Short mmCIF file of C-alpha atoms in Angstrom, two decimals:
data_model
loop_
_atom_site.label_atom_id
_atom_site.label_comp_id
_atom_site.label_asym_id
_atom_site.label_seq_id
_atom_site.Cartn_x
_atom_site.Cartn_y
_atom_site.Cartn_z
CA UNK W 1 112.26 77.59 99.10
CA UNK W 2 111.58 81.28 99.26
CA UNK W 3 110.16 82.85 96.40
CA UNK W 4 111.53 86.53 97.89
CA UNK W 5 114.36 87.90 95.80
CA UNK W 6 117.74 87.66 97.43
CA UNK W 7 120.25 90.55 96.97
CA UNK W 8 124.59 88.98 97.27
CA UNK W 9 126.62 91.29 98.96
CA UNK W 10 127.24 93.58 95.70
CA UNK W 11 124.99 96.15 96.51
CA UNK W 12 126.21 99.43 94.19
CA UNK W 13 123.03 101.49 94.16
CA UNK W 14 122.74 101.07 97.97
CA UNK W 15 124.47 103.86 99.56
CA UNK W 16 123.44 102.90 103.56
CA UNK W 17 127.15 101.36 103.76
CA UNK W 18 126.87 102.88 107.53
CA UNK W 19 124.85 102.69 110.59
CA UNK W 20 124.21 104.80 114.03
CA UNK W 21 122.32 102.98 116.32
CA UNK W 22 119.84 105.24 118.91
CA UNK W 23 119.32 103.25 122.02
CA UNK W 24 116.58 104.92 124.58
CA UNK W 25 113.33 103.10 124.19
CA UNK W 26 112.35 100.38 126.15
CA UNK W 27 109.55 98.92 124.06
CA UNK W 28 108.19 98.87 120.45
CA UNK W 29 109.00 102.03 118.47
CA UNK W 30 106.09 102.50 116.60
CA UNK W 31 106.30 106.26 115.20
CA UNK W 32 108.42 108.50 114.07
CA UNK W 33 107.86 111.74 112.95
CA UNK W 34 109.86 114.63 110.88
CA UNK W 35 109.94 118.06 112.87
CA UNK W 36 112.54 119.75 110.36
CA UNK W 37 115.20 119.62 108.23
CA UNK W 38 117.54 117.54 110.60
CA UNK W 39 115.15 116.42 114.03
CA UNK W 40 112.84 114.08 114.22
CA UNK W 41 110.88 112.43 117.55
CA UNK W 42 110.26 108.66 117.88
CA UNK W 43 107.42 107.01 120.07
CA UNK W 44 106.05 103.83 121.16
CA UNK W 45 104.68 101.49 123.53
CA UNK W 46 107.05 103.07 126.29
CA UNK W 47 105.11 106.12 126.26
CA UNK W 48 108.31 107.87 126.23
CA UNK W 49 109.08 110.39 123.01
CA UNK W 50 112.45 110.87 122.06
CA UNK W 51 113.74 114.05 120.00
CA UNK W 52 116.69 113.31 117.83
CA UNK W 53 119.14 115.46 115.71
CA UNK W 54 119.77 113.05 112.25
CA UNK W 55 122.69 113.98 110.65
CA UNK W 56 124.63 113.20 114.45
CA UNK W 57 122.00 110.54 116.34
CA UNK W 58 122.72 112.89 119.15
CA UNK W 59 119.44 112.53 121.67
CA UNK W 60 117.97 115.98 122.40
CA UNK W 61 115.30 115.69 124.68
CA UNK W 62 113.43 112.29 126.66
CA UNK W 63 109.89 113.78 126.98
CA UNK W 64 107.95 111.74 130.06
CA UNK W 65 103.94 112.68 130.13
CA UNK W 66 102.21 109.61 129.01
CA UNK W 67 101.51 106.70 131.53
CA UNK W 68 99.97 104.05 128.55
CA UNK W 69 101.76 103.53 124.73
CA UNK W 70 101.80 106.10 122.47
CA UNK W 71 98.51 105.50 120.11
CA UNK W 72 99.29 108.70 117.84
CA UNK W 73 101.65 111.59 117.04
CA UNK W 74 101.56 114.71 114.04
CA UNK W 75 104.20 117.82 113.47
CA UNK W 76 101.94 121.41 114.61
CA UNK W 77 104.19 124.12 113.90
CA UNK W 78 103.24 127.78 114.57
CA UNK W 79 102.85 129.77 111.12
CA UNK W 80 102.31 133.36 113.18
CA UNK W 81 104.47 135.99 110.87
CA UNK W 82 104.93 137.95 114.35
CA UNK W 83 107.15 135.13 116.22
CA UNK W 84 109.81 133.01 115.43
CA UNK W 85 108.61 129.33 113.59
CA UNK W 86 107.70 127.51 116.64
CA UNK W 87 107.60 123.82 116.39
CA UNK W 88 105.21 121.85 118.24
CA UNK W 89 104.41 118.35 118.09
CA UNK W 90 101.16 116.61 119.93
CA UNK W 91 101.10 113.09 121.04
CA UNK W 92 97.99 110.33 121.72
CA UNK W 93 98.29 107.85 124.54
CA UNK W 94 96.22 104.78 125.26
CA UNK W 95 96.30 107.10 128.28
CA UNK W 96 92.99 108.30 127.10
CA UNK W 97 94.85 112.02 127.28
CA UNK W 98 96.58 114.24 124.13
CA UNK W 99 99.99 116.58 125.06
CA UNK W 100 101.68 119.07 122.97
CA UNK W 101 105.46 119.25 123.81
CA UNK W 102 107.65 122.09 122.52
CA UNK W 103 110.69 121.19 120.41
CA UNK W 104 113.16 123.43 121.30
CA UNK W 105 112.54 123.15 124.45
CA UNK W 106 111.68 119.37 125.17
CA UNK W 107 108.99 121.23 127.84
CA UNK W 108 104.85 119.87 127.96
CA UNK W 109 102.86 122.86 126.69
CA UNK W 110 99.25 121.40 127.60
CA UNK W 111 98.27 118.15 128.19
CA UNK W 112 94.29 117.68 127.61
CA UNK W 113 92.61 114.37 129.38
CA UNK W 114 88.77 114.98 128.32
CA UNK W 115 88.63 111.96 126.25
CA UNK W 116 86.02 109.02 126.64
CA UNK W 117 88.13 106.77 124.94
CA UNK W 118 91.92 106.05 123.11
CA UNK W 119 92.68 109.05 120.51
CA UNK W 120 93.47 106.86 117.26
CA UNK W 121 94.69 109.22 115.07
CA UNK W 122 95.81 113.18 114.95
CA UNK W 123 95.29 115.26 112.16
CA UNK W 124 96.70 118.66 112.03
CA UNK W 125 94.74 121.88 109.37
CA UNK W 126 97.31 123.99 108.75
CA UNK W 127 95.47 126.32 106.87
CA UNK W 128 92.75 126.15 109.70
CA UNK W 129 95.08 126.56 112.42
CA UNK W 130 92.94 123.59 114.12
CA UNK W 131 93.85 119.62 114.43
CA UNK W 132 91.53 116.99 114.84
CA UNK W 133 91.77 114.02 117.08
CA UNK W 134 90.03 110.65 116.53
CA UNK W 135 88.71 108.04 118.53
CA UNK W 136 84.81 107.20 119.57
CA UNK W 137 84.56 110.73 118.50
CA UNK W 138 86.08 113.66 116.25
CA UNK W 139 87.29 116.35 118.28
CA UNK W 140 87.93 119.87 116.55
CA UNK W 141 90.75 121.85 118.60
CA UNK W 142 92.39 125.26 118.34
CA UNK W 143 96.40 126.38 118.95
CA UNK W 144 95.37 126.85 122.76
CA UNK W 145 93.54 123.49 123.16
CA UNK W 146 90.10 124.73 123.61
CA UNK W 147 87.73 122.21 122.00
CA UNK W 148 85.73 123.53 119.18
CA UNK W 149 83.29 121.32 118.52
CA UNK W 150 82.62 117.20 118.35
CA UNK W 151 80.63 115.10 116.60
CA UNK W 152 78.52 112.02 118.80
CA UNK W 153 79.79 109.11 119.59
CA UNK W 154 80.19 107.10 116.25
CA UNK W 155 81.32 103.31 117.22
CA UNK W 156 82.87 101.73 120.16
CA UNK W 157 85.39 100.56 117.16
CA UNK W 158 86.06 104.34 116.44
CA UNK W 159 88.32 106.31 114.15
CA UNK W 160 90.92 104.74 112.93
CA UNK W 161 92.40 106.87 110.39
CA UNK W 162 91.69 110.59 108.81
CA UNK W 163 92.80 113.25 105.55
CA UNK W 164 91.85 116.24 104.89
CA UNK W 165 90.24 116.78 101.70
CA UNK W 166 89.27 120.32 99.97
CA UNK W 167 86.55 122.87 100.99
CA UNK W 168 87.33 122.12 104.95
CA UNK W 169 86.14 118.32 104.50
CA UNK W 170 87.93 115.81 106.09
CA UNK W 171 87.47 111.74 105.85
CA UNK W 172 87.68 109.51 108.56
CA UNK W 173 87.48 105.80 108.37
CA UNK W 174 85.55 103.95 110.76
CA UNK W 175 85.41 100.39 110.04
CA UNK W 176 84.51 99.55 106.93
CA UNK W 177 82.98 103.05 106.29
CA UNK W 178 84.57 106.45 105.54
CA UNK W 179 82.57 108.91 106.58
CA UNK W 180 82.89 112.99 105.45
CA UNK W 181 82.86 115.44 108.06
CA UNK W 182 82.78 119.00 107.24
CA UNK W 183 84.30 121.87 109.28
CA UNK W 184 81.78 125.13 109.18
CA UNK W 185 83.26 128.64 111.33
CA UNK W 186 80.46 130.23 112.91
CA UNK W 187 78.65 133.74 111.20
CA UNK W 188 78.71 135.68 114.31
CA UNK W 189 83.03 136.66 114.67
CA UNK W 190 83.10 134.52 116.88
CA UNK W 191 86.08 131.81 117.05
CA UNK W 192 82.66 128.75 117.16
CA UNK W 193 83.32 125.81 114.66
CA UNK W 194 80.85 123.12 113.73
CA UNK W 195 81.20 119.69 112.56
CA UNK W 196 79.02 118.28 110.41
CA UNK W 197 78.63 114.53 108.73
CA UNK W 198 77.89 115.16 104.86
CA UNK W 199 78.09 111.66 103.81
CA UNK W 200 78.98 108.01 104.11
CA UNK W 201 80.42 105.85 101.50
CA UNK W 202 80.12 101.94 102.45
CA UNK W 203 81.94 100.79 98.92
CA UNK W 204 84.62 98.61 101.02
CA UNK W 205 83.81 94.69 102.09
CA UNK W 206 86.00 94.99 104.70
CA UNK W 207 87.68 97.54 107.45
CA UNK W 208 90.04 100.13 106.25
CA UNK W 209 93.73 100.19 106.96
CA UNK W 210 95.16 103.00 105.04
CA UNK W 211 94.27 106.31 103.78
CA UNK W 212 96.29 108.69 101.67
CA UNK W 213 95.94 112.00 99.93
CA UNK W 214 97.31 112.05 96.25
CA UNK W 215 96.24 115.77 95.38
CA UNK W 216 93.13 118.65 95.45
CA UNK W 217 91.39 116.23 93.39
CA UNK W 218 92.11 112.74 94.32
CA UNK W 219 92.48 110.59 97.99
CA UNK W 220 92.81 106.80 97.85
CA UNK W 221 91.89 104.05 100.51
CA UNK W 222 92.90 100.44 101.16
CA UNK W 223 91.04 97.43 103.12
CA UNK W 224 92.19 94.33 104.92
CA UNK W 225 90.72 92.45 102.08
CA UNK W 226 92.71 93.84 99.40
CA UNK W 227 90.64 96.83 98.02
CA UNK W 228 91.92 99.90 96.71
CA UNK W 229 89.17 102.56 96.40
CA UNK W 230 90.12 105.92 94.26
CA UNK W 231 87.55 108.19 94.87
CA UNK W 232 86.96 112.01 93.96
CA UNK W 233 87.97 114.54 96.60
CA UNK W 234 85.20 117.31 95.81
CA UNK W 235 82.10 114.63 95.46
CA UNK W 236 83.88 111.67 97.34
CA UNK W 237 82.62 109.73 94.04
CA UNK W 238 84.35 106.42 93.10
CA UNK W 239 86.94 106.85 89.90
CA UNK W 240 88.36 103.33 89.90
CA UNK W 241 88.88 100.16 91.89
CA UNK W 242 91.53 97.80 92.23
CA UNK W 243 90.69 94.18 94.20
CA UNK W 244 92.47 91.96 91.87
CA UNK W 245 95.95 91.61 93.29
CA UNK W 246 95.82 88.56 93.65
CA UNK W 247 94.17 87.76 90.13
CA UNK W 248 96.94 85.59 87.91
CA UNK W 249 95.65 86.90 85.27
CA UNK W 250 96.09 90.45 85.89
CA UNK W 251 99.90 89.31 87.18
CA UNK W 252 100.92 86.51 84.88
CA UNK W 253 104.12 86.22 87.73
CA UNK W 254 101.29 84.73 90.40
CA UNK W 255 100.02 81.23 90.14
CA UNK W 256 96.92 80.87 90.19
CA UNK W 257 96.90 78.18 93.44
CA UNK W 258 97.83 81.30 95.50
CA UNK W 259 94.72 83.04 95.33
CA UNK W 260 92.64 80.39 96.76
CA UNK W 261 95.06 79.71 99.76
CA UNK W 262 95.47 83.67 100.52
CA UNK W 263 94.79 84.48 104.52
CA UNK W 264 92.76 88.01 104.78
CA UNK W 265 96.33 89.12 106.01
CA UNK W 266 98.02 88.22 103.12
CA UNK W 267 96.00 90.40 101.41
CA UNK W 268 95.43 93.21 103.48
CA UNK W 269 96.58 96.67 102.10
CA UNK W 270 98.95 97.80 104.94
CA UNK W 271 99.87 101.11 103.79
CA UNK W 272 99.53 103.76 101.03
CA UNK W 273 102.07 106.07 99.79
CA UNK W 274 101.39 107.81 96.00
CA UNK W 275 102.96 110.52 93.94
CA UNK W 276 101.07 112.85 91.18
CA UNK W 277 100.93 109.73 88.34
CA UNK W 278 100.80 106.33 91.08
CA UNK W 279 99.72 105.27 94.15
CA UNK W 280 102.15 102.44 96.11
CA UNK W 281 100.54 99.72 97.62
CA UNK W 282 101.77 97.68 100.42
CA UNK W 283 99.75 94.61 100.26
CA UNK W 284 100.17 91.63 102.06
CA UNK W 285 103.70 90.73 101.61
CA UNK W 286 104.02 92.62 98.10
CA UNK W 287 104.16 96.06 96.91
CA UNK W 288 101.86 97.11 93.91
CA UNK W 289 102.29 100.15 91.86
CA UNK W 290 99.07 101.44 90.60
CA UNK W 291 98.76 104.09 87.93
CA UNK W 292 96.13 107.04 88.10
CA UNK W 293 95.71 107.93 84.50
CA UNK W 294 95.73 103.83 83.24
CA UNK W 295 93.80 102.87 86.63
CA UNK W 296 95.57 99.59 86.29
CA UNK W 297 98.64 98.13 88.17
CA UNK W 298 101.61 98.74 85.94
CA UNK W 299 104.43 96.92 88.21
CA UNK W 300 104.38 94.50 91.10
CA UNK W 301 106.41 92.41 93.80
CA UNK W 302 104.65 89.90 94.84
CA UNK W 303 106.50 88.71 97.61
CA UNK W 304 108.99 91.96 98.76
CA UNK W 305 109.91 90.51 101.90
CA UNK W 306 108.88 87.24 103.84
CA UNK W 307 106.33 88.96 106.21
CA UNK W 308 103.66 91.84 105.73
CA UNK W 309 105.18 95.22 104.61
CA UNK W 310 104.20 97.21 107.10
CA UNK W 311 105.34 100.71 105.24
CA UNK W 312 106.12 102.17 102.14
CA UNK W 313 107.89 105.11 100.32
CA UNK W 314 108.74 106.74 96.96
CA UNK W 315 111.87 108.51 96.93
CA UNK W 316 112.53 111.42 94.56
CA UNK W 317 114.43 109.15 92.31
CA UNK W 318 112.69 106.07 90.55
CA UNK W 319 113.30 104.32 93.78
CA UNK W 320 110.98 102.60 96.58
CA UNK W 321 112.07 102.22 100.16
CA UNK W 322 109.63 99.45 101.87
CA UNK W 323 109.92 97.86 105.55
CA UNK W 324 108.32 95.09 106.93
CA UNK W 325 107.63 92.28 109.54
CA UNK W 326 110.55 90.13 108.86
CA UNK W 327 112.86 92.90 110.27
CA UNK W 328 114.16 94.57 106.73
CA UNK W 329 114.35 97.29 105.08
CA UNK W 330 114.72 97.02 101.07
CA UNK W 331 115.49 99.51 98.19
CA UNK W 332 113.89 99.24 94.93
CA UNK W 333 114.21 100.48 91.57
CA UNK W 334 111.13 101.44 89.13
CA UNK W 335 112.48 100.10 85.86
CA UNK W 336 110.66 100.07 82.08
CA UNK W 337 110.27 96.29 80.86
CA UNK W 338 112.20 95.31 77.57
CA UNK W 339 109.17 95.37 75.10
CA UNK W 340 108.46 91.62 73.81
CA UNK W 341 109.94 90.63 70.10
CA UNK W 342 107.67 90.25 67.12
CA UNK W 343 105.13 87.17 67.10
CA UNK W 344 106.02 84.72 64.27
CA UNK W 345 104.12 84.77 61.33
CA UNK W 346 101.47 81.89 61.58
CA UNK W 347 101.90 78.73 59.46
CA UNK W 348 99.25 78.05 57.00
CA UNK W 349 97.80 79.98 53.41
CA UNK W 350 95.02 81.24 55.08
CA UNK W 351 96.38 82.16 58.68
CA UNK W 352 99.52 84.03 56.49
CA UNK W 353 97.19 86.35 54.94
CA UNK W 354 94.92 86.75 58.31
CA UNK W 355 91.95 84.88 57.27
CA UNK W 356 90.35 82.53 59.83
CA UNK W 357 89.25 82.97 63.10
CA UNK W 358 91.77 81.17 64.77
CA UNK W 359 94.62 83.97 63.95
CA UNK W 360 91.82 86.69 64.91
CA UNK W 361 91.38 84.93 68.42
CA UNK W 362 94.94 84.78 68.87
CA UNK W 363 95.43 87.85 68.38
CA UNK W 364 93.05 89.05 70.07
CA UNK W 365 94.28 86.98 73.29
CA UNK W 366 97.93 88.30 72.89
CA UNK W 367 96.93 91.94 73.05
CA UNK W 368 94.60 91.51 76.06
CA UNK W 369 97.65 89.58 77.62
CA UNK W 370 99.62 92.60 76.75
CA UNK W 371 97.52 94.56 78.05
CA UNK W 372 97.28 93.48 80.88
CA UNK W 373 100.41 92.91 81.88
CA UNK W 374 102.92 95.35 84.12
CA UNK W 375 104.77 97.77 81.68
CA UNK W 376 107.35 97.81 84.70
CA UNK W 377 108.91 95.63 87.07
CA UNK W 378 110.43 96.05 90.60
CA UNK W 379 114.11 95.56 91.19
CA UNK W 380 115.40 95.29 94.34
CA UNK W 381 118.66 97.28 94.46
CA UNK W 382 119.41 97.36 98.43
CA UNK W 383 119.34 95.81 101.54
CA UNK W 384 119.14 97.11 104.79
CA UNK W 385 120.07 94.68 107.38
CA UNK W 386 120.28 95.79 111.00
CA UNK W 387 117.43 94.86 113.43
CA UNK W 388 116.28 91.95 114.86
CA UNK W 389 112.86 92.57 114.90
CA UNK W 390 109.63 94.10 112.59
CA UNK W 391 110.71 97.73 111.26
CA UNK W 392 107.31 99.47 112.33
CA UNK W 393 108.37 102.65 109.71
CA UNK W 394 111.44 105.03 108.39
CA UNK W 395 111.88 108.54 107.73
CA UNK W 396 113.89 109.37 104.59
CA UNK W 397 116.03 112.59 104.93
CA UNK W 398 118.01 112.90 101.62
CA UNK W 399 121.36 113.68 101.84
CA UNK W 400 121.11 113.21 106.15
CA UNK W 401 119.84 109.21 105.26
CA UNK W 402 116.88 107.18 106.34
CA UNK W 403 115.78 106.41 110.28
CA UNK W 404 114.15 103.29 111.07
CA UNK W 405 112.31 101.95 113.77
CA UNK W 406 111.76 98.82 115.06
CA UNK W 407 109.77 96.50 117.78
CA UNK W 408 113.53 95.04 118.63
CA UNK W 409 113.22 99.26 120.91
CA UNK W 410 115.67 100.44 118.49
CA UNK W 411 116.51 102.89 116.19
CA UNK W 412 119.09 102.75 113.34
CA UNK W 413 120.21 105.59 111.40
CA UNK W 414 121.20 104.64 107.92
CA UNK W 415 124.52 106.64 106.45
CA UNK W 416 125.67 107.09 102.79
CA UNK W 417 129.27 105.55 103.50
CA UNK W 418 130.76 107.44 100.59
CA UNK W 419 129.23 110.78 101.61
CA UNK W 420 130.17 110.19 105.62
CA UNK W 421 133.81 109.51 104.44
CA UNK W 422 134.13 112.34 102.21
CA UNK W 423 133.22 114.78 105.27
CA UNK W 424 135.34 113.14 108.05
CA UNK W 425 138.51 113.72 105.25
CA UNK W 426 137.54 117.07 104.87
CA UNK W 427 137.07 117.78 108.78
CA UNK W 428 140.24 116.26 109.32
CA UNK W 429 141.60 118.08 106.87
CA UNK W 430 140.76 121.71 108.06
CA UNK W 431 141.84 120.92 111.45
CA UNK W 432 145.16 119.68 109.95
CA UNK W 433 145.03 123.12 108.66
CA UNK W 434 144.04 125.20 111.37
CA UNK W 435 146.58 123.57 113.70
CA UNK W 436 149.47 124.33 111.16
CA UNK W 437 150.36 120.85 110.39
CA UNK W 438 149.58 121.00 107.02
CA UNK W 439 151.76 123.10 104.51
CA UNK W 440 149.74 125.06 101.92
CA UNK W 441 151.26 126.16 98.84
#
């Protein structure tokens, strides 16, 4: 039997009652990515990208450029006072070439094919005005895609993820490494940019999935083998650790027999999401919350779904969104555990009093167990059933709903039924009105 919660078909604090389906891809949709308050673009192993408006699931543009999957994608909008907000986004192809398309427009601005190998990941420095791309290499680029500057050729393995840090640093994980690269502007006016390694921190056992920035101070990474790093974002020090989530002791809720029959896999931190107090883990099938300030995890569930979560977000609210392998998408509430009543009083003259070292030792256990043990638990509160296949990732847009993507080539717009009914009476309404078949008094 399954030890994944079930949900019946009471689901009150799930408002995705409704669904728009976006048909257009013809293989995996592996990306999508916000471009404002109500568009978004989708990509995958198509090489097609698809611009979408979310409160309708109207299709706004089908932008053809790429000949390979899409390996990469990031928002680059125009901050220039002078002109309008432009929006911009670029795209990485196993193509071995990088295009920036125009939004409004759906037209290719510049497509640059320089590269010796796959571009991995896309970074854009806003307050730079530059993005990075990486691969074998990191590649510094202006608005106009003149290249800037590169490092050598690192590994044949390459970039696989980057974040910008303060003081125009930026880490990039290669492997089991992260190495810091720091961004110097030339002395002489002109528009020259350097790129220099400062460091290398080889703390993880194993390669490194996820990256994510918390704040100015703090970024946190995750390995295949279960290791969460927190490190210092000015001296890319090490603040805490985390490599026991699999450790029954830690998470009195995991039996002990699991931990020697774990896969790498099953471990493997997929994805990192974190607000200002916690950082949330997808790890193998389970989602972890891990608190900053206690440097501890302070809620987990252990088995979220029946396959690997592949992503993971906090909403606004006390909630989690998380999507995985198994093809669902599940809503979960951050809730405060019920603390545990009084011990009774030991039997015993000497024990009642607190003489003896057996009471001491017991006591002593009970706190650490206490201690130890997750101030707050995970319940799942919705279920999101609609594909057929592994949900890649989702975009949340408030009041507009949540966008998923899957490898089953679709997309599903998720609607708060309550909130989508209230509008269509009120449309229906005012045209009632404006047509003069509705008497107002």
């Amino acid at each position: 039997k399954s030890s994944v919660q079930t949900i019946g078909e009471e689901q009150i604090q799930n408002p995705y009652t409704e669904l728009l389906v976006l048909k257009g891809h013809q293989d995996i949709v592996r990306f999508l990515v916000q471009i404002d308050d109500c568009r978004f673009a989708s990509a995958g192993d198509d090489g097609i990208i698809f611009l979408w408006n979310a409160q309708t699931g109207e299709k706004l543009f089908e932008l053809h450029g790429h000949t390979h999957k899409i390996t990469a994608i990031a928002p680059f909008s125009s901050s220039d006072a002078s002109e309008e907000k432009n929006h911009l986004i670029l795209t990485a192809s196993a193509d071995r070439t990088v295009i920036v398309w125009d939004c409004t427009s759906g037209r290719q601005v510049q497509k640059v094919s320089c590269f010796h190998s796959t571009v991995k990941c896309l970074t854009v420095l806003q307050r730079l005005d530059v993005w990075l791309s990486g691969g074998s290499d990191l590649c510094v680029w202006n608005r106009k895609l003149d290249l800037l500057c590169k490092t050598s050729h690192l590994t044949d393995a390459g970039i696989s993820a980057l974040v910008e840090l303060p003081k125009n640093c930026v880490a990039a994980a290669v492997g089991r490494e992260l190495i810091i690269f720091r961004l110097i502007a030339s002395n002489d006016g002109s528009e020259g940019w350097n790129v220099l390694e400062v460091k290398r921190l080889v703390d993880h056992q194993d390669n490194i999935l996820s990256l994510v920035s918390v704040n100015d101070l703090t970024f946190v990474t995750g390995s295949h083998v279960g290791e969460l790093i927190v490190w210092d974002a000015f001296d890319w020090t090490k603040q805490a650790s985390e490599c026991n989530f699999w450790d029954s002791s830690v998470h009195p809720d995991t039996q002990s027999e699991i931990k020697l029959s774990q896969s790498p896999n099953e471990t493997s931190v997929q994805h990192l999401t974190s607000d200002e107090e916690c950082v949330f883990a997808a790890v193998g099938k389970g989602i972890y919350v891990y608190n900053l300030q206690m440097k501890r995890v302070i809620a987990c569930q252990r088995t979220a779904h029946d396959s690997s979560v592949l992503h993971i977000e906090k909403l606004p609210n006390r909630q989690l969104i998380s999507c995985s392998e198994d093809g669902s998408v599940r809503i979960w509430e951050l809730r405060e555990k019920q603390q545990l009543p009084a011990e009774p009083v030991p039997t015993g003259f000497f024990n009642m009093w607190g003489f003896g070292r057996a009471n001491k030792q017991a006591n002593q256990a009970a706190k650490k167990m206490q201690e130890n043990a997750p101030m707050y638990f995970l319940e799942l509160v919705g279920d999101l059933i609609g594909h057929s296949s592994a949900v890649q990732m989702f975009l949340y847009f408030g009041e507009l709903g949540l966008a998923t993507c899957s490898a089953d080539h679709l997309i599903i717009l998720w609607k708060n039924g309550g909130r989508e009914s209230r509008l269509r009476s009120l449309t229906l309404f005012q045209k009632l009105a404006q047509n003069g078949d509705l008497q107002l008094k």
